[in-house]
Tab-separated table of C-alpha atoms in Angstrom:
chain	number	residue	atom	x	y	z
A	1	MET	CA	-37.749	52.900	0.944
A	2	THR	CA	-35.984	49.830	2.346
A	3	GLN	CA	-38.023	46.781	2.490
A	4	THR	CA	-38.166	45.099	6.033
A	5	GLN	CA	-36.444	41.740	6.250
A	6	HIS	CA	-38.532	39.415	8.582
A	7	PRO	CA	-36.454	36.468	10.272
A	8	LEU	CA	-37.104	33.214	8.786
A	9	SER	CA	-39.377	30.765	10.772
A	10	ASP	CA	-37.997	27.412	12.097
A	11	ASN	CA	-39.711	25.704	9.201
A	12	GLN	CA	-38.123	27.918	6.681
A	13	VAL	CA	-34.666	27.536	7.994
A	14	ILE	CA	-35.162	23.642	7.921
A	15	GLU	CA	-36.426	23.726	4.383
A	16	GLN	CA	-33.645	26.064	3.226
A	17	HIS	CA	-30.922	23.739	4.943
A	18	THR	CA	-32.531	20.683	3.347
A	19	ASP	CA	-32.632	22.304	-0.092
A	20	SER	CA	-28.928	23.269	0.234
A	21	GLU	CA	-28.092	19.639	1.182
A	22	SER	CA	-30.136	18.258	-1.481
A	23	LYS	CA	-28.515	20.479	-4.148
A	24	ARG	CA	-24.978	19.509	-2.687
A	25	ALA	CA	-25.911	15.832	-2.847
A	26	SER	CA	-27.174	16.243	-6.433
A	27	SER	CA	-23.921	17.955	-7.388
A	28	ILE	CA	-21.900	15.273	-5.856
A	29	SER	CA	-23.880	12.654	-7.703
A	30	GLN	CA	-23.517	14.328	-11.216
A	31	LYS	CA	-19.813	14.692	-10.582
A	32	CYS	CA	-19.395	11.017	-9.401
A	33	PHE	CA	-21.477	9.533	-12.221
A	34	ARG	CA	-19.489	11.506	-14.876
A	35	THR	CA	-16.220	10.252	-13.368
A	36	ILE	CA	-17.391	6.650	-13.060
A	37	GLU	CA	-18.623	6.557	-16.629
A	38	THR	CA	-15.505	8.088	-18.009
A	39	THR	CA	-13.125	6.096	-16.051
A	40	TYR	CA	-14.820	2.836	-16.878
A	41	SER	CA	-15.001	3.641	-20.726
A	42	ASN	CA	-11.248	4.601	-20.710
A	43	ASN	CA	-10.091	1.688	-18.686
A	44	ILE	CA	-12.050	-0.730	-21.156
A	45	ASP	CA	-10.355	1.028	-24.088
A	46	SER	CA	-6.809	0.678	-22.601
A	47	ASP	CA	-4.465	-2.241	-23.083
A	48	TYR	CA	-1.901	-1.571	-20.268
A	49	THR	CA	-2.808	-4.829	-18.495
A	50	GLU	CA	-2.399	-6.812	-21.515
A	51	LYS	CA	0.975	-5.209	-22.057
A	52	ILE	CA	1.906	-6.135	-18.542
A	53	ALA	CA	0.856	-9.577	-18.912
A	54	ALA	CA	2.777	-10.142	-22.152
A	55	LEU	CA	5.975	-8.621	-20.825
A	56	SER	CA	5.881	-10.716	-17.583
A	57	ARG	CA	5.120	-13.827	-19.514
A	58	ASN	CA	8.226	-13.420	-21.658
A	59	PHE	CA	10.509	-12.015	-19.012
A	60	ARG	CA	14.058	-13.483	-18.782
A	61	TYR	CA	16.487	-11.781	-16.356
A	62	ALA	CA	19.390	-12.393	-18.677
A	63	ASP	CA	17.712	-10.150	-21.248
A	64	ASN	CA	17.595	-7.326	-18.884
A	65	GLN	CA	20.456	-7.573	-16.649
A	66	GLU	CA	22.745	-5.081	-18.259
A	67	HIS	CA	20.484	-2.178	-17.871
A	68	PHE	CA	19.157	-0.056	-15.078
A	69	TRP	CA	15.385	-0.716	-14.340
A	70	THR	CA	14.805	2.497	-12.333
A	71	LEU	CA	16.731	5.768	-11.442
A	72	PRO	CA	19.941	4.908	-9.402
A	73	ALA	CA	18.329	6.661	-6.367
A	74	GLN	CA	15.682	3.937	-6.259
A	75	SER	CA	18.313	1.261	-5.855
A	76	LEU	CA	18.782	-1.034	-2.788
A	77	LEU	CA	21.320	0.323	-0.461
A	78	TYR	CA	21.550	3.616	-2.339
A	79	GLY	CA	23.559	6.345	-0.510
A	80	THR	CA	25.116	3.769	1.680
A	81	PRO	CA	28.932	3.390	2.257
A	82	LEU	CA	28.690	0.107	0.406
A	83	TYR	CA	26.959	1.690	-2.527
A	84	ALA	CA	29.606	4.130	-2.972
A	85	GLU	CA	32.213	1.472	-3.377
A	86	ALA	CA	30.323	-0.916	-5.402
A	87	SER	CA	31.274	-1.710	-9.044
A	88	ARG	CA	28.946	-0.907	-11.937
A	89	THR	CA	27.757	-4.590	-12.058
A	90	GLN	CA	27.058	-4.614	-8.286
A	91	LYS	CA	25.053	-1.241	-8.739
A	92	LEU	CA	23.106	-2.812	-11.513
A	93	VAL	CA	22.222	-5.754	-9.129
A	94	LEU	CA	21.275	-3.365	-6.311
A	95	ASN	CA	19.065	-1.577	-8.768
A	96	HIS	CA	17.198	-4.722	-9.776
A	97	LEU	CA	16.978	-5.737	-6.413
A	98	GLY	CA	15.570	-2.211	-5.360
A	99	TRP	CA	12.824	-2.693	-7.984
A	100	ALA	CA	12.119	-6.258	-6.814
A	101	ALA	CA	11.784	-5.272	-3.199
A	102	SER	CA	9.467	-2.438	-3.882
A	103	TYR	CA	7.101	-4.332	-6.187
A	104	ILE	CA	6.879	-7.467	-4.008
A	105	LYS	CA	5.708	-5.198	-1.249
A	106	THR	CA	3.344	-3.565	-3.961
A	107	ALA	CA	2.083	-7.009	-4.683
A	108	ASN	CA	1.213	-7.685	-1.052
A	109	THR	CA	-0.538	-4.462	-0.654
A	110	GLU	CA	-2.577	-5.068	-3.887
A	111	CYS	CA	-3.694	-8.399	-2.561
A	112	THR	CA	-6.038	-6.600	-0.149
A	113	ALA	CA	-7.899	-5.350	-3.070
A	114	LEU	CA	-8.553	-8.913	-4.262
A	115	ASP	CA	-10.528	-9.326	-1.008
A	116	TYR	CA	-12.252	-6.023	-0.684
A	117	ASN	CA	-13.120	-4.886	-4.158
A	118	PRO	CA	-15.549	-7.721	-4.542
A	119	VAL	CA	-17.208	-6.833	-1.114
A	120	THR	CA	-17.579	-3.304	-2.099
A	121	ALA	CA	-19.111	-4.269	-5.457
A	122	ASP	CA	-21.576	-6.544	-3.580
A	123	VAL	CA	-22.511	-3.745	-1.290
A	124	LEU	CA	-23.115	-1.291	-4.123
A	125	GLU	CA	-25.063	-3.899	-6.168
A	126	LEU	CA	-27.455	-4.417	-3.236
A	127	MET	CA	-28.219	-0.728	-3.022
A	128	GLY	CA	-28.659	-0.416	-6.819
A	129	GLY	CA	-27.878	2.474	-9.192
A	130	TYR	CA	-24.250	1.802	-9.269
A	131	ASP	CA	-23.933	-0.996	-11.760
A	132	THR	CA	-21.171	0.842	-13.911
A	133	LEU	CA	-19.054	1.377	-10.735
A	134	ALA	CA	-19.380	-2.201	-9.644
A	135	LYS	CA	-18.247	-3.101	-13.146
A	136	GLU	CA	-15.381	-0.987	-12.825
A	137	ILE	CA	-14.303	-2.236	-9.456
A	138	GLN	CA	-14.548	-5.942	-10.738
A	139	MET	CA	-12.490	-4.927	-13.726
A	140	GLU	CA	-9.928	-3.596	-11.454
A	141	THR	CA	-9.858	-6.731	-9.382
A	142	GLU	CA	-9.054	-8.747	-12.514
A	143	GLN	CA	-6.354	-6.293	-13.297
A	144	GLU	CA	-4.767	-6.503	-9.788
A	145	VAL	CA	-4.323	-10.389	-10.437
A	146	VAL	CA	-2.407	-9.621	-13.494
A	147	HIS	CA	-0.378	-7.031	-11.610
A	148	ILE	CA	0.363	-9.261	-8.728
A	149	ARG	CA	1.475	-12.253	-10.904
A	150	ALA	CA	3.779	-9.988	-12.864
A	151	PHE	CA	5.468	-8.354	-9.778
A	152	ARG	CA	5.896	-11.675	-8.016
A	153	LYS	CA	7.252	-13.531	-11.109
A	154	ILE	CA	9.801	-10.929	-12.020
A	155	GLY	CA	10.682	-10.064	-8.368
A	156	LEU	CA	11.396	-13.740	-7.398
A	157	THR	CA	13.077	-14.603	-10.839
A	158	THR	CA	15.369	-11.787	-10.204
A	159	MET	CA	16.169	-12.888	-6.703
A	160	VAL	CA	16.840	-16.523	-7.683
A	161	SER	CA	19.184	-15.160	-10.470
A	162	LEU	CA	21.168	-13.234	-7.890
A	163	ILE	CA	21.017	-15.195	-4.831
A	164	ASP	CA	21.362	-18.928	-4.483
A	165	ARG	CA	18.286	-21.038	-3.829
A	166	SER	CA	19.383	-22.178	-0.393
A	167	SER	CA	19.843	-18.620	0.871
A	168	LEU	CA	16.484	-17.647	-0.558
A	169	ASP	CA	14.893	-20.629	1.455
A	170	GLU	CA	16.428	-19.202	4.530
A	171	LEU	CA	15.290	-15.727	3.597
A	172	ALA	CA	11.614	-16.768	3.843
A	173	LYS	CA	12.258	-17.542	7.505
A	174	TRP	CA	12.505	-13.850	7.997
A	175	ARG	CA	9.358	-12.778	6.120
A	176	PRO	CA	6.498	-11.461	8.378
A	177	GLN	CA	3.855	-14.027	9.015
A	178	ARG	CA	0.224	-13.455	8.963
A	179	THR	CA	-1.768	-14.420	12.081
A	180	LEU	CA	-5.197	-15.795	12.705
A	181	ALA	CA	-7.901	-14.239	14.968
A	182	THR	CA	-8.977	-16.726	17.545
A	183	THR	CA	-12.716	-17.520	17.690
A	184	PHE	CA	-12.696	-15.829	21.267
A	185	GLN	CA	-11.197	-12.533	19.842
A	186	LEU	CA	-13.569	-12.477	17.042
A	187	ASN	CA	-16.780	-13.068	19.394
A	188	MET	CA	-15.409	-10.190	21.488
A	189	ALA	CA	-14.963	-8.054	18.491
A	190	LYS	CA	-18.552	-8.867	17.401
A	191	LYS	CA	-19.810	-7.814	20.752
A	192	LEU	CA	-18.142	-4.632	20.548
A	193	ALA	CA	-19.654	-3.896	17.152
A	194	ILE	CA	-23.158	-4.661	18.267
A	195	LYS	CA	-22.744	-2.393	21.184
A	196	LEU	CA	-21.500	0.595	19.256
A	197	THR	CA	-23.837	0.049	16.122
A	198	ASP	CA	-27.239	1.311	15.837
A	199	ARG	CA	-29.634	-1.761	15.314
A	200	ASN	CA	-32.113	0.474	13.396
A	201	GLN	CA	-29.449	1.422	10.773
A	202	ALA	CA	-30.227	-0.064	7.455
A	203	SER	CA	-27.819	-2.772	6.542
A	204	HIS	CA	-26.354	-3.480	3.056
A	205	TYR	CA	-24.359	-6.745	4.279
A	206	ALA	CA	-22.359	-8.265	1.472
A	207	GLU	CA	-23.197	-11.811	0.653
A	208	LYS	CA	-19.645	-12.755	0.219
A	209	ILE	CA	-18.819	-11.908	3.807
A	210	LYS	CA	-21.908	-13.694	5.022
A	211	LYS	CA	-20.811	-16.981	3.255
A	212	LYS	CA	-17.251	-16.406	4.447
A	213	GLN	CA	-18.486	-16.131	8.131
A	214	ARG	CA	-20.779	-19.175	7.630
A	215	ASN	CA	-18.011	-21.465	6.192
A	216	SER	CA	-15.241	-20.507	8.606
A	217	ARG	CA	-14.527	-20.434	12.406
A	218	VAL	CA	-11.927	-17.718	12.082
A	219	PHE	CA	-10.914	-15.098	9.570
A	220	LYS	CA	-7.569	-15.266	8.260
A	221	SER	CA	-6.548	-11.637	7.760
A	222	PRO	CA	-6.446	-10.756	3.940
A	223	MET	CA	-4.208	-7.866	4.684
A	224	GLY	CA	-0.817	-7.367	3.074
A	225	GLY	CA	1.818	-4.852	2.500
A	226	LEU	CA	0.808	-1.369	3.852
A	227	LEU	CA	-2.133	-2.702	5.736
A	228	GLU	CA	-0.526	-5.692	7.220
A	229	ASN	CA	2.354	-3.665	8.433
A	230	ALA	CA	-0.032	-1.059	9.839
A	231	MET	CA	-2.286	-3.468	11.853
A	232	GLY	CA	0.342	-5.779	12.993
A	233	SER	CA	-1.019	-7.983	15.962
A	234	PHE	CA	-4.481	-6.252	15.862
A	235	THR	CA	-5.831	-9.160	13.870
A	236	PRO	CA	-9.459	-8.906	15.093
A	237	LEU	CA	-9.437	-5.417	13.770
A	238	HIS	CA	-8.732	-6.633	10.247
A	239	SER	CA	-12.091	-8.514	10.436
A	240	LEU	CA	-13.715	-5.566	12.030
A	241	TYR	CA	-12.522	-3.243	9.408
A	242	GLY	CA	-13.467	-5.778	6.507
A	243	PHE	CA	-17.275	-5.601	7.440
A	244	GLY	CA	-16.946	-9.023	9.094
A	245	CYS	CA	-18.366	-7.868	12.411
A	246	GLY	CA	-20.013	-4.718	11.561
A	247	SER	CA	-23.111	-3.400	9.662
A	248	GLY	CA	-21.644	-4.012	6.278
A	249	SER	CA	-22.781	-0.358	5.585
A	250	LEU	CA	-22.299	1.654	2.486
A	251	PHE	CA	-20.008	3.917	4.497
A	252	MET	CA	-17.562	1.052	5.108
A	253	ALA	CA	-17.845	0.016	1.684
A	254	CYS	CA	-16.454	3.377	0.599
A	255	GLN	CA	-14.034	3.820	3.502
A	256	PHE	CA	-11.579	1.186	2.387
A	257	TYR	CA	-10.960	3.384	-0.585
A	258	THR	CA	-9.577	6.075	1.680
A	259	LEU	CA	-6.899	3.581	2.750
A	260	ARG	CA	-6.417	2.600	-1.003
A	261	MET	CA	-6.085	6.076	-1.992
A	262	MET	CA	-3.207	6.476	0.564
A	263	ALA	CA	-1.476	3.335	-0.928
A	264	ASN	CA	-2.046	4.748	-4.428
A	265	LEU	CA	-0.403	7.975	-3.412
A	266	LYS	CA	2.474	5.996	-2.111
A	267	LEU	CA	2.823	3.927	-5.326
A	268	LYS	CA	2.623	6.994	-7.343
A	269	ASP	CA	5.616	8.478	-5.667
A	270	ILE	CA	7.540	5.604	-6.638
A	271	GLU	CA	6.356	4.868	-10.113
A	272	HIS	CA	6.010	8.422	-11.511
A	273	PRO	CA	9.980	8.738	-11.830
A	274	ILE	CA	10.234	5.261	-13.415
A	275	ALA	CA	7.492	6.059	-15.897
A	276	LYS	CA	9.383	9.241	-17.012
A	277	TYR	CA	12.561	7.323	-17.143
A	278	ALA	CA	10.775	4.540	-19.564
A	279	LYS	CA	9.347	7.267	-21.672
A	280	GLN	CA	12.727	8.991	-21.977
A	281	LEU	CA	14.367	5.655	-23.185
A	282	GLU	CA	11.598	5.098	-25.594
A	283	ASN	CA	11.926	8.761	-26.965
A	284	ASN	CA	15.663	8.392	-27.447
A	285	HIS	CA	15.197	4.932	-29.275
A	286	LYS	CA	17.060	3.019	-26.461
A	287	PHE	CA	16.315	-0.282	-24.987
A	288	VAL	CA	13.441	-0.275	-22.399
A	289	PRO	CA	13.993	-3.166	-19.868
A	290	ALA	CA	10.948	-5.180	-19.353
A	291	PRO	CA	10.518	-4.137	-15.516
A	292	THR	CA	10.815	-0.563	-16.577
A	293	ALA	CA	8.118	-0.888	-19.076
A	294	ILE	CA	5.906	-2.924	-16.680
A	295	SER	CA	6.409	-0.027	-14.075
A	296	ARG	CA	5.308	2.582	-16.835
A	297	TYR	CA	2.161	0.582	-17.811
A	298	HIS	CA	1.220	-0.140	-14.239
A	299	PHE	CA	1.447	3.620	-13.462
A	300	LEU	CA	-1.019	4.202	-16.398
A	301	ASP	CA	-3.226	1.288	-15.239
A	302	GLU	CA	-3.279	2.506	-11.619
A	303	ALA	CA	-4.359	5.990	-12.839
A	304	PHE	CA	-7.881	4.392	-13.265
A	305	HIS	CA	-7.677	2.880	-9.933
A	306	THR	CA	-6.602	6.030	-8.149
A	307	THR	CA	-9.502	7.885	-9.840
A	308	ILE	CA	-11.949	5.352	-8.276
A	309	SER	CA	-10.151	5.550	-4.921
A	310	LYS	CA	-10.329	9.348	-4.759
A	311	LEU	CA	-14.085	9.113	-5.765
A	312	LEU	CA	-15.112	6.641	-3.145
A	313	GLY	CA	-12.864	7.733	-0.412
A	314	LYS	CA	-13.328	11.478	-0.680
A	315	ASP	CA	-16.689	12.132	-2.463
A	316	LEU	CA	-19.232	9.190	-2.805
A	317	TYR	CA	-19.371	8.308	0.749
A	318	GLN	CA	-21.072	11.713	1.468
A	319	GLU	CA	-24.180	10.619	-0.295
A	320	PHE	CA	-24.822	7.795	2.217
A	321	GLU	CA	-25.538	7.526	5.989
A	322	GLY	CA	-22.651	8.690	7.971
A	323	PRO	CA	-20.629	6.398	10.020
A	324	ASN	CA	-22.007	5.191	13.375
A	325	LEU	CA	-19.662	5.337	16.454
A	326	TYR	CA	-18.224	1.723	15.793
A	327	GLU	CA	-17.543	2.553	12.169
A	328	ASN	CA	-15.872	5.959	12.905
A	329	LEU	CA	-13.735	4.225	15.540
A	330	ILE	CA	-12.410	1.627	13.236
A	331	ALA	CA	-12.047	3.888	10.089
A	332	ASN	CA	-9.963	6.326	12.117
A	333	PHE	CA	-8.002	3.653	14.107
A	334	VAL	CA	-6.586	2.031	11.005
A	335	ILE	CA	-5.465	5.214	9.559
A	336	TYR	CA	-3.896	6.170	12.714
A	337	MET	CA	-2.090	2.859	12.875
A	338	MET	CA	-0.752	3.443	9.269
A	339	GLN	CA	0.716	6.736	10.345
A	340	ARG	CA	2.540	4.928	13.148
A	341	SER	CA	3.864	2.007	11.252
A	342	SER	CA	3.402	2.081	7.479
A	343	PHE	CA	4.447	5.835	7.169
A	344	GLY	CA	6.103	6.018	10.715
A	345	SER	CA	9.935	5.740	9.918
A	346	VAL	CA	12.561	5.847	7.240
A	347	SER	CA	14.713	2.769	5.901
A	348	ALA	CA	18.427	2.823	5.641
A	349	VAL	CA	18.538	0.473	2.517
A	350	ILE	CA	15.084	0.996	0.657
A	351	PRO	CA	15.033	4.783	-0.238
A	352	ASP	CA	11.385	4.768	-1.159
A	353	SER	CA	10.228	2.941	2.002
A	354	SER	CA	8.441	4.980	4.639
A	355	SER	CA	8.353	2.138	7.302
A	356	ARG	CA	11.308	0.994	9.530
A	357	ASP	CA	13.807	-1.816	8.491
A	358	GLY	CA	12.540	-5.120	9.813
A	359	LEU	CA	14.253	-8.363	10.127
A	360	ASP	CA	13.305	-9.169	6.489
A	361	ASN	CA	15.255	-6.133	5.247
A	362	PHE	CA	18.391	-7.241	7.288
A	363	ALA	CA	17.960	-10.753	5.991
A	364	LEU	CA	17.778	-9.573	2.312
A	365	VAL	CA	20.963	-7.527	2.637
A	366	TYR	CA	22.824	-10.220	4.610
A	367	TYR	CA	22.205	-12.963	2.087
A	368	LEU	CA	23.029	-10.554	-0.876
A	369	LEU	CA	26.371	-9.899	0.712
A	370	ARG	CA	27.052	-13.320	1.094
A	371	SER	CA	26.048	-14.173	-2.444
A	372	PRO	CA	28.487	-14.529	-5.388
A	373	ILE	CA	27.574	-10.808	-6.272
A	374	PHE	CA	29.740	-9.604	-3.164
A	375	GLU	CA	31.255	-12.749	-1.770
A	376	PHE	CA	31.805	-11.266	1.808
A	377	SER	CA	32.512	-13.591	4.682
A	378	HIS	CA	30.049	-13.741	7.667
A	379	LEU	CA	32.155	-11.230	9.524
A	380	ASN	CA	32.628	-8.800	6.821
A	381	ALA	CA	28.930	-8.928	5.853
A	382	LYS	CA	28.142	-8.096	9.463
A	383	GLN	CA	30.612	-5.173	9.516
A	384	TRP	CA	29.173	-3.684	6.346
A	385	MET	CA	25.655	-4.129	7.652
A	386	ARG	CA	26.508	-2.202	10.713
A	387	ARG	CA	27.687	0.739	8.618
A	388	CYS	CA	24.775	0.558	6.320
A	389	PHE	CA	22.020	0.142	8.868
A	390	CYS	CA	23.410	1.631	12.158
A	391	GLU	CA	25.428	4.634	10.932
A	392	GLU	CA	23.961	7.786	9.379
A	393	HIS	CA	24.644	8.175	5.609
A	394	ASP	CA	23.139	9.770	2.538
A	395	GLY	CA	20.653	6.946	2.128
A	396	PHE	CA	18.855	7.986	5.192
A	397	HIS	CA	18.673	11.585	3.847
A	398	GLN	CA	17.225	10.241	0.584
A	399	SER	CA	14.557	8.364	2.530
A	400	VAL	CA	13.584	11.503	4.477
A	401	LYS	CA	13.335	13.560	1.185
A	402	ASN	CA	10.930	10.962	-0.283
A	403	ARG	CA	8.956	10.482	2.948
A	404	THR	CA	8.447	14.400	3.239
A	405	ARG	CA	7.165	14.494	-0.432
A	406	LEU	CA	4.740	11.665	0.306
A	407	LEU	CA	3.679	13.352	3.514
A	408	LYS	CA	2.620	16.536	1.549
A	409	SER	CA	0.454	14.428	-0.956
A	410	LEU	CA	-1.224	12.396	1.823
A	411	LYS	CA	-2.082	15.807	3.788
A	412	ILE	CA	-3.767	17.360	0.752
A	413	PHE	CA	-5.917	14.249	0.347
A	414	SER	CA	-6.793	13.619	4.022
A	415	SER	CA	-7.686	17.338	4.629
A	416	GLU	CA	-10.714	16.776	2.523
A	417	VAL	CA	-11.996	13.647	4.157
A	418	SER	CA	-14.564	15.069	6.717
A	419	TYR	CA	-15.069	12.123	9.110
A	420	LEU	CA	-11.326	11.941	10.130
A	421	TRP	CA	-9.971	12.706	13.535
A	422	PRO	CA	-7.959	15.954	13.428
A	423	ILE	CA	-4.881	13.756	14.132
A	424	ASN	CA	-5.592	11.736	10.876
A	425	ARG	CA	-6.822	14.665	8.861
A	426	ASP	CA	-3.560	16.535	9.415
A	427	MET	CA	-1.432	13.399	9.418
A	428	THR	CA	0.090	14.631	12.773
A	429	VAL	CA	1.613	11.331	13.814
A	430	MET	CA	3.543	10.851	10.427
A	431	GLY	CA	4.778	14.529	10.618
A	432	LYS	CA	6.111	13.888	14.108
A	433	LEU	CA	7.854	10.486	13.282
A	434	GLY	CA	10.418	9.542	10.782
A	435	SER	CA	13.638	11.108	12.325
A	436	ILE	CA	16.961	9.577	11.474
A	437	ASN	CA	17.934	9.491	15.016
A	438	THR	CA	14.831	7.319	15.892
A	439	ALA	CA	15.589	4.916	12.856
A	440	LEU	CA	19.086	4.513	13.880
A	441	LYS	CA	18.174	3.528	17.534
A	442	GLN	CA	15.579	0.984	16.049
A	443	ASN	CA	18.130	-0.379	13.523
A	444	ILE	CA	20.699	-0.903	16.253
A	445	ARG	CA	18.243	-2.978	18.267
A	446	THR	CA	17.181	-4.893	15.197
A	447	PHE	CA	20.737	-5.597	14.265
A	448	ASP	CA	21.576	-7.172	17.418
A	449	ARG	CA	18.355	-9.361	17.364
A	450	PHE	CA	18.931	-10.368	13.706
A	451	PHE	CA	22.436	-11.777	14.330
A	452	LYS	CA	21.440	-13.276	17.532
A	453	GLU	CA	18.522	-15.134	15.937
A	454	LEU	CA	20.647	-15.920	12.989
A	455	GLU	CA	23.260	-17.654	15.199
A	456	GLN	CA	20.488	-19.608	16.680
A	457	PHE	CA	19.084	-20.575	13.348
A	458	LYS	CA	22.544	-21.781	12.196
A	459	GLN	CA	23.013	-23.866	15.187
A	460	SER	CA	19.695	-25.632	14.802
A	461	GLN	CA	20.537	-26.696	11.195
């Protein structure tokens, strides 16, 4: 005889749902804590950061100049008509500058972690129960300092060795400048935060941010690299995103690592081939250039950071109170902007870049072509730049190939982040952008602007 099944009462449904949620949260916690403990232990036992510091400290360009530092396909101007006609010596230089250009931008991106890692650690310490995670994040901050110093030292030493000092001084003019949020902008941003934030929500406001607000009338944006490129002129949102005007919630403490994970995936796409190249040289008992070795050790160091980024950005935030309207808006807006700018185009001259060629890229190529490496006249340099930036070539197609691979990795990660808008979860904007035709139109406009501003700059000297 079949037993009659009575429908569950409302209380039983609620209890069943609550029990299910409790088991899920418990499962997440166990998984998270195992990952945190293992990552922290392995990171302590590693010596990759120390090796990076030693290689950087002893770096001399002359000791490494006769060797490729990365695969040829990661060289500056790879696939362009100029690269096809370059001598071996010139191709070595382009390879070294490709490494330098990528890692100076990486250093700028990692600067963001120096500001936000301590904030997240502060928030977690105030909550309690996450001491090991806070220690791991603090260790990562110390490691990032070593990484940044190494990348900047080798990158700038390489450029000084290849491009004369006066040209480098001029090159600095074309670098993107950070901006300040005015007091008025920040006050308006705070009003927006208050209006969209539930005042009854528990706050875990980081002390470091409180002190920073008390001691400064304005926030200087700490963003760099991918995030600075993404946010552009939306400076107030830097402060909004950085807990400065919001609740300082546990959700926001985790959400930064959604962005950091995207940066980690971008860097992994660049470094994995270099790490394999370094290992191959080592196995064949061949000379491993210091920058190549640094890339490999950084790849291994960043594996710990990537694990923590994934943990916080995909799993751990689910244990805390979900985002309020304000936090959801900021969290999604910054990823939308990253799709449009940092991941929104292809470069004609830097194959592993997924953003458009700005004035700084034009300036780097111009001063390189005028340097003793190529010894072009102003007119010849301009003609070659037109061919490299404003005409279709294999370098564009290499950039598209790299960007397509990155898009696939980003979509796998973002598809598992529950609070994202569909346009961010599916990386829809990045998928629609990035065509060679669009990049060519952008470069033609930037080409005209660069040489117009260069002429004005020369006249003012």
